[in-house]
Amino acid sequence: MTLDAIVDGISEVACDVLVIGGGTAGPMAALKAKQKNPKANVILLEKANVKRSGAISMGMDGLNNAVIPGYATPEQYTKEITIANDGIVNQKAVLKYAQNCYKIIEELDSYGIRFLKNENGDFAVKKVHHIGTYVLPMPNGETVKKALYRQLRRARLLISNRYMATRLLTGTDGRVAGAIAVNTRTSEFLVIKAKSVILCMGAAGRLGLPTSGYMYGTYENAANAGDGYAMAYHAGAALANLECFQINPLIKDYNGPACAYVAGPFGAYTANNEGARFIECDYWSGQMMLEFFNELQSGKGPVFLKLNHLHEDTIKEIETILHKVERPTRGLFHEGRGTDYRREMIEMHISEIGFCSGHSASGVFVDDFGRTTIPGLYAAGDMASVPHNYMLGAFTNGAIAGEDAAEYAANVDFASFDAGAVALEKERVLAPTKREDGIPPNQIEYKTRRLVNDYLQPPKVTRKYELGQTRLAEVRDDLENRMMVRNSHELMRALEAHSILDCADMAAFASLYRTESRWGLYHLRTDFPHKNDEDWFCHTLLSKKDGRMACEKRAVDPYVVPIAEDERDLYDKQRIRASA
Amino acid sequence: MPLAPTFTTVPVVVDDAKCIAEKGCTVCVDVCPLDVLRISDTTGKAYMAYDECWYCMPCEADCPTGAVKVNIPYLLK
């Protein structure tokens, strides 16, 4: 028997609400859609297996943005996130998240996911952010995915594993009509007609190329290739602020999180080669990342995570969390290197670029209900434009989108769509299976991502970007006309290569459009080194118009939580001032 | 151009003596987010079929017999 042999086949199903992506936001969206309307037919589609898919596959070590009564208010949180993102946010969506997230924490608590509590039984929230207090550790965070899965089983949700969505179907009236998916083990097609669709497909985490030599040794779960951004784009939805990249501080080579959020409240910090602090606050923002980058480039680099001044008991406690919960191979990595938190500082670095609203701000443009610019189409989690989502944002905004999508579906009929669209998509997807000779998808992907590193990584230089675009267009010609696969697994990788190239093109296009610098390192343009509020205090929306990429400005909606003049630049002062 | 297989070490190691895949167990294959594990037709045991690992560890954590081990591969070490 040939491994993952390609089988010809197509079937069709219909549902009220289709949720694509079974990681974090997706399961919660599906659950809430079903609870909102128990009669609704809800399908949860996942290209791997919902049991362990997505960014929290192994677990999560804490909530980074918990707005808990007594510690923080929704208004205060909204203000901090606005300032951390240089003012370019849809405050209504941030505020709604902040107002709803405590309810979700209580719900997760009822699922059996434990959060750190103090001796009085109150949540033990820690301060990591510049201004407020929002970080809540999860001592048994490795159970989160299992607890979630139990809820899905209990609700008797229809789960469809091993189906990778490739394109959305759009109705003749402009509404969403469903999606087309292909089986990752057999290449059989599935057409899903749906009244509403929620995209929860994660970050574009395989955009830049790690220098380790392993294409999947990425910071984000490598399964998150940016499929959701590409699907939304090809359906005509608007994507916001894609030039605001995500770049993560990490353990060098391991490429996993350094988790200063976890270790910080215990007294650990990010240090330069002199062992000295150089940033005021370890909370991630573009401005913080710029100081990190500057330190790396300076004579005071590299940058380290410093714990070796802490007490043995404290280090043990940190180790238990860091080596058990979110990325447990980290302990193995340190063991192999012979690095010990007790003895030495741990070398850090910054990641290659990606898109992810989890820690940054770009994504499919949504309002405070998770609605995209296409009627009936929603997005939530790392791929939607609500900034600094993290895991709790994916859960909360997934819940909000799930409820609204169920309500929307109850009031509409299926949108009719052009049947020819399915045949055309089948032909596009299967093209690499029809070639006898050609380029394997891993080479197409490697070249795309190497060009991303060479030409798109900040600081952004216009001439380099233009060269990058030319070279990426050459890769696209190869991808469309010469890519070849031998089985269904390789076909999944080929489709991911499409998503990665689409994201690379969008990253370049959006970056060239915004002719200013903003968000620290995320959009640092050498030709336009200053922030220009007069012309660019706005979102940029990228979308497909007449078959081509286009960008436009969109005004930032009036704030619902006012920001005082002297508060606006609080995140601009990240570097520790020289001591007298 | 002709294709060539590349000689490489893979991070996921399965202890055939402990693996019970021939009895119908597919836990490690099911839980891999990258879908890189398979059951071998020849040995009836689980193995890493594709070198596309994220070192996340559900395969090792969820294996009912402790047969699976995730290693940090050479280039990362």
PDB file of N, CA and C in Angstrom, chain A residues 10-58:
ATOM      1  N   ILE A  10     -15.385  13.074  -4.043  1.00  0.00           N
ATOM      2  CA  ILE A  10     -15.935  14.340  -3.559  1.00  0.00           C
ATOM      3  C   ILE A  10     -17.284  14.077  -2.895  1.00  0.00           C
ATOM      4  N   SER A  11     -17.517  14.687  -1.750  1.00  0.00           N
ATOM      5  CA  SER A  11     -18.829  14.570  -1.116  1.00  0.00           C
ATOM      6  C   SER A  11     -19.263  15.953  -0.642  1.00  0.00           C
ATOM      7  N   GLU A  12     -20.543  16.061  -0.308  1.00  0.00           N
ATOM      8  CA  GLU A  12     -21.068  17.368   0.073  1.00  0.00           C
ATOM      9  C   GLU A  12     -21.886  17.257   1.348  1.00  0.00           C
ATOM     10  N   VAL A  13     -21.714  18.188   2.253  1.00  0.00           N
ATOM     11  CA  VAL A  13     -22.536  18.250   3.465  1.00  0.00           C
ATOM     12  C   VAL A  13     -23.021  19.685   3.647  1.00  0.00           C
ATOM     13  N   ALA A  14     -24.016  19.850   4.512  1.00  0.00           N
ATOM     14  CA  ALA A  14     -24.523  21.193   4.783  1.00  0.00           C
ATOM     15  C   ALA A  14     -24.654  21.374   6.287  1.00  0.00           C
ATOM     16  N   CYS A  15     -24.449  22.594   6.763  1.00  0.00           N
ATOM     17  CA  CYS A  15     -24.616  22.872   8.196  1.00  0.00           C
ATOM     18  C   CYS A  15     -25.022  24.330   8.379  1.00  0.00           C
ATOM     19  N   ASP A  16     -25.428  24.644   9.593  1.00  0.00           N
ATOM     20  CA  ASP A  16     -25.776  26.040   9.875  1.00  0.00           C
ATOM     21  C   ASP A  16     -24.511  26.860  10.100  1.00  0.00           C
ATOM     22  N   VAL A  17     -23.677  26.370  11.029  1.00  0.00           N
ATOM     23  CA  VAL A  17     -22.442  27.101  11.343  1.00  0.00           C
ATOM     24  C   VAL A  17     -21.242  26.190  11.099  1.00  0.00           C
ATOM     25  N   LEU A  18     -20.324  26.649  10.275  1.00  0.00           N
ATOM     26  CA  LEU A  18     -19.086  25.906  10.029  1.00  0.00           C
ATOM     27  C   LEU A  18     -17.944  26.638  10.730  1.00  0.00           C
ATOM     28  N   VAL A  19     -17.238  25.933  11.602  1.00  0.00           N
ATOM     29  CA  VAL A  19     -16.071  26.526  12.271  1.00  0.00           C
ATOM     30  C   VAL A  19     -14.837  25.847  11.689  1.00  0.00           C
ATOM     31  N   ILE A  20     -13.912  26.631  11.168  1.00  0.00           N
ATOM     32  CA  ILE A  20     -12.706  26.051  10.569  1.00  0.00           C
ATOM     33  C   ILE A  20     -11.517  26.301  11.491  1.00  0.00           C
ATOM     34  N   GLY A  21     -10.953  25.227  12.008  1.00  0.00           N
ATOM     35  CA  GLY A  21      -9.808  25.316  12.908  1.00  0.00           C
ATOM     36  C   GLY A  21     -10.195  24.873  14.310  1.00  0.00           C
ATOM     37  N   GLY A  22      -9.584  23.801  14.782  1.00  0.00           N
ATOM     38  CA  GLY A  22      -9.963  23.211  16.075  1.00  0.00           C
ATOM     39  C   GLY A  22      -8.950  23.455  17.174  1.00  0.00           C
ATOM     40  N   GLY A  23      -8.224  24.577  17.119  1.00  0.00           N
ATOM     41  CA  GLY A  23      -7.205  24.864  18.123  1.00  0.00           C
ATOM     42  C   GLY A  23      -7.792  25.425  19.405  1.00  0.00           C
ATOM     43  N   THR A  24      -7.834  26.750  19.506  1.00  0.00           N
ATOM     44  CA  THR A  24      -8.295  27.415  20.724  1.00  0.00           C
ATOM     45  C   THR A  24      -9.631  28.126  20.494  1.00  0.00           C
ATOM     46  N   ALA A  25      -9.621  29.111  19.595  1.00  0.00           N
ATOM     47  CA  ALA A  25     -10.852  29.874  19.326  1.00  0.00           C
ATOM     48  C   ALA A  25     -11.928  28.976  18.723  1.00  0.00           C
ATOM     49  N   GLY A  26     -11.524  28.059  17.846  1.00  0.00           N
ATOM     50  CA  GLY A  26     -12.485  27.232  17.113  1.00  0.00           C
ATOM     51  C   GLY A  26     -13.379  26.381  18.007  1.00  0.00           C
ATOM     52  N   PRO A  27     -12.809  25.556  18.890  1.00  0.00           N
ATOM     53  CA  PRO A  27     -13.656  24.746  19.764  1.00  0.00           C
ATOM     54  C   PRO A  27     -14.620  25.594  20.599  1.00  0.00           C
ATOM     55  N   MET A  28     -14.122  26.747  21.090  1.00  0.00           N
ATOM     56  CA  MET A  28     -14.995  27.597  21.909  1.00  0.00           C
ATOM     57  C   MET A  28     -16.105  28.202  21.048  1.00  0.00           C
ATOM     58  N   ALA A  29     -15.780  28.598  19.821  1.00  0.00           N
ATOM     59  CA  ALA A  29     -16.788  29.158  18.911  1.00  0.00           C
ATOM     60  C   ALA A  29     -17.859  28.113  18.611  1.00  0.00           C
ATOM     61  N   ALA A  30     -17.436  26.884  18.350  1.00  0.00           N
ATOM     62  CA  ALA A  30     -18.379  25.813  18.028  1.00  0.00           C
ATOM     63  C   ALA A  30     -19.281  25.506  19.223  1.00  0.00           C
ATOM     64  N   LEU A  31     -18.667  25.466  20.391  1.00  0.00           N
ATOM     65  CA  LEU A  31     -19.401  25.187  21.628  1.00  0.00           C
ATOM     66  C   LEU A  31     -20.465  26.256  21.879  1.00  0.00           C
ATOM     67  N   LYS A  32     -20.067  27.513  21.735  1.00  0.00           N
ATOM     68  CA  LYS A  32     -20.990  28.621  22.017  1.00  0.00           C
ATOM     69  C   LYS A  32     -22.083  28.741  20.950  1.00  0.00           C
ATOM     70  N   ALA A  33     -21.742  28.418  19.715  1.00  0.00           N
ATOM     71  CA  ALA A  33     -22.761  28.443  18.657  1.00  0.00           C
ATOM     72  C   ALA A  33     -23.837  27.407  18.972  1.00  0.00           C
ATOM     73  N   LYS A  34     -23.396  26.241  19.412  1.00  0.00           N
ATOM     74  CA  LYS A  34     -24.318  25.151  19.735  1.00  0.00           C
ATOM     75  C   LYS A  34     -25.149  25.496  20.971  1.00  0.00           C
ATOM     76  N   GLN A  35     -24.523  26.095  21.967  1.00  0.00           N
ATOM     77  CA  GLN A  35     -25.267  26.477  23.181  1.00  0.00           C
ATOM     78  C   GLN A  35     -26.282  27.572  22.883  1.00  0.00           C
ATOM     79  N   LYS A  36     -25.910  28.469  21.983  1.00  0.00           N
ATOM     80  CA  LYS A  36     -26.810  29.575  21.617  1.00  0.00           C
ATOM     81  C   LYS A  36     -28.047  29.032  20.916  1.00  0.00           C
ATOM     82  N   ASN A  37     -27.843  28.075  20.026  1.00  0.00           N
ATOM     83  CA  ASN A  37     -28.962  27.487  19.304  1.00  0.00           C
ATOM     84  C   ASN A  37     -28.782  25.964  19.233  1.00  0.00           C
ATOM     85  N   PRO A  38     -29.290  25.240  20.244  1.00  0.00           N
ATOM     86  CA  PRO A  38     -29.069  23.787  20.308  1.00  0.00           C
ATOM     87  C   PRO A  38     -29.594  23.035  19.078  1.00  0.00           C
ATOM     88  N   LYS A  39     -30.500  23.654  18.347  1.00  0.00           N
ATOM     89  CA  LYS A  39     -31.020  22.983  17.144  1.00  0.00           C
ATOM     90  C   LYS A  39     -30.080  23.159  15.943  1.00  0.00           C
ATOM     91  N   ALA A  40     -29.141  24.082  16.057  1.00  0.00           N
ATOM     92  CA  ALA A  40     -28.247  24.369  14.928  1.00  0.00           C
ATOM     93  C   ALA A  40     -27.294  23.204  14.685  1.00  0.00           C
ATOM     94  N   ASN A  41     -27.035  22.981  13.430  1.00  0.00           N
ATOM     95  CA  ASN A  41     -26.077  21.969  13.023  1.00  0.00           C
ATOM     96  C   ASN A  41     -24.706  22.662  12.921  1.00  0.00           C
ATOM     97  N   VAL A  42     -23.795  22.301  13.815  1.00  0.00           N
ATOM     98  CA  VAL A  42     -22.481  22.968  13.862  1.00  0.00           C
ATOM     99  C   VAL A  42     -21.394  21.961  13.510  1.00  0.00           C
ATOM    100  N   ILE A  43     -20.547  22.303  12.555  1.00  0.00           N
ATOM    101  CA  ILE A  43     -19.419  21.432  12.199  1.00  0.00           C
ATOM    102  C   ILE A  43     -18.107  22.123  12.563  1.00  0.00           C
ATOM    103  N   LEU A  44     -17.228  21.372  13.208  1.00  0.00           N
ATOM    104  CA  LEU A  44     -15.884  21.868  13.526  1.00  0.00           C
ATOM    105  C   LEU A  44     -14.888  21.111  12.644  1.00  0.00           C
ATOM    106  N   LEU A  45     -14.250  21.854  11.753  1.00  0.00           N
ATOM    107  CA  LEU A  45     -13.330  21.256  10.775  1.00  0.00           C
ATOM    108  C   LEU A  45     -11.880  21.495  11.214  1.00  0.00           C
ATOM    109  N   GLU A  46     -11.031  20.482  11.083  1.00  0.00           N
ATOM    110  CA  GLU A  46      -9.637  20.616  11.551  1.00  0.00           C
ATOM    111  C   GLU A  46      -8.716  19.797  10.637  1.00  0.00           C
ATOM    112  N   LYS A  47      -7.572  20.397  10.252  1.00  0.00           N
ATOM    113  CA  LYS A  47      -6.701  19.658   9.327  1.00  0.00           C
ATOM    114  C   LYS A  47      -5.855  18.610  10.045  1.00  0.00           C
ATOM    115  N   ALA A  48      -5.679  18.754  11.377  1.00  0.00           N
ATOM    116  CA  ALA A  48      -5.024  17.690  12.153  1.00  0.00           C
ATOM    117  C   ALA A  48      -6.119  16.981  12.941  1.00  0.00           C
ATOM    118  N   ASN A  49      -5.976  16.902  14.268  1.00  0.00           N
ATOM    119  CA  ASN A  49      -6.997  16.302  15.113  1.00  0.00           C
ATOM    120  C   ASN A  49      -7.253  17.241  16.291  1.00  0.00           C
ATOM    121  N   VAL A  50      -8.527  17.577  16.510  1.00  0.00           N
ATOM    122  CA  VAL A  50      -8.902  18.579  17.515  1.00  0.00           C
ATOM    123  C   VAL A  50      -8.289  18.277  18.890  1.00  0.00           C
ATOM    124  N   LYS A  51      -8.079  16.985  19.183  1.00  0.00           N
ATOM    125  CA  LYS A  51      -7.525  16.601  20.485  1.00  0.00           C
ATOM    126  C   LYS A  51      -6.266  17.377  20.848  1.00  0.00           C
ATOM    127  N   ARG A  52      -5.402  17.587  19.879  1.00  0.00           N
ATOM    128  CA  ARG A  52      -4.098  18.177  20.183  1.00  0.00           C
ATOM    129  C   ARG A  52      -3.656  19.196  19.142  1.00  0.00           C
ATOM    130  N   SER A  53      -4.599  19.845  18.483  1.00  0.00           N
ATOM    131  CA  SER A  53      -4.185  20.756  17.414  1.00  0.00           C
ATOM    132  C   SER A  53      -4.022  22.175  17.943  1.00  0.00           C
ATOM    133  N   GLY A  54      -3.336  22.982  17.174  1.00  0.00           N
ATOM    134  CA  GLY A  54      -3.250  24.406  17.448  1.00  0.00           C
ATOM    135  C   GLY A  54      -2.122  24.831  18.365  1.00  0.00           C
ATOM    136  N   ALA A  55      -2.124  26.137  18.641  1.00  0.00           N
ATOM    137  CA  ALA A  55      -1.028  26.753  19.392  1.00  0.00           C
ATOM    138  C   ALA A  55      -0.902  26.175  20.799  1.00  0.00           C
ATOM    139  N   ILE A  56      -2.032  25.734  21.401  1.00  0.00           N
ATOM    140  CA  ILE A  56      -1.980  25.225  22.781  1.00  0.00           C
ATOM    141  C   ILE A  56      -1.979  23.702  22.806  1.00  0.00           C
ATOM    142  N   SER A  57      -1.505  23.116  21.725  1.00  0.00           N
ATOM    143  CA  SER A  57      -1.415  21.666  21.579  1.00  0.00           C
ATOM    144  C   SER A  57      -1.000  20.966  22.873  1.00  0.00           C
ATOM    145  N   MET A  58       0.084  21.413  23.448  1.00  0.00           N
ATOM    146  CA  MET A  58       0.629  20.762  24.637  1.00  0.00           C
ATOM    147  C   MET A  58       0.100  21.410  25.915  1.00  0.00           C
TER     148      MET A  58
END
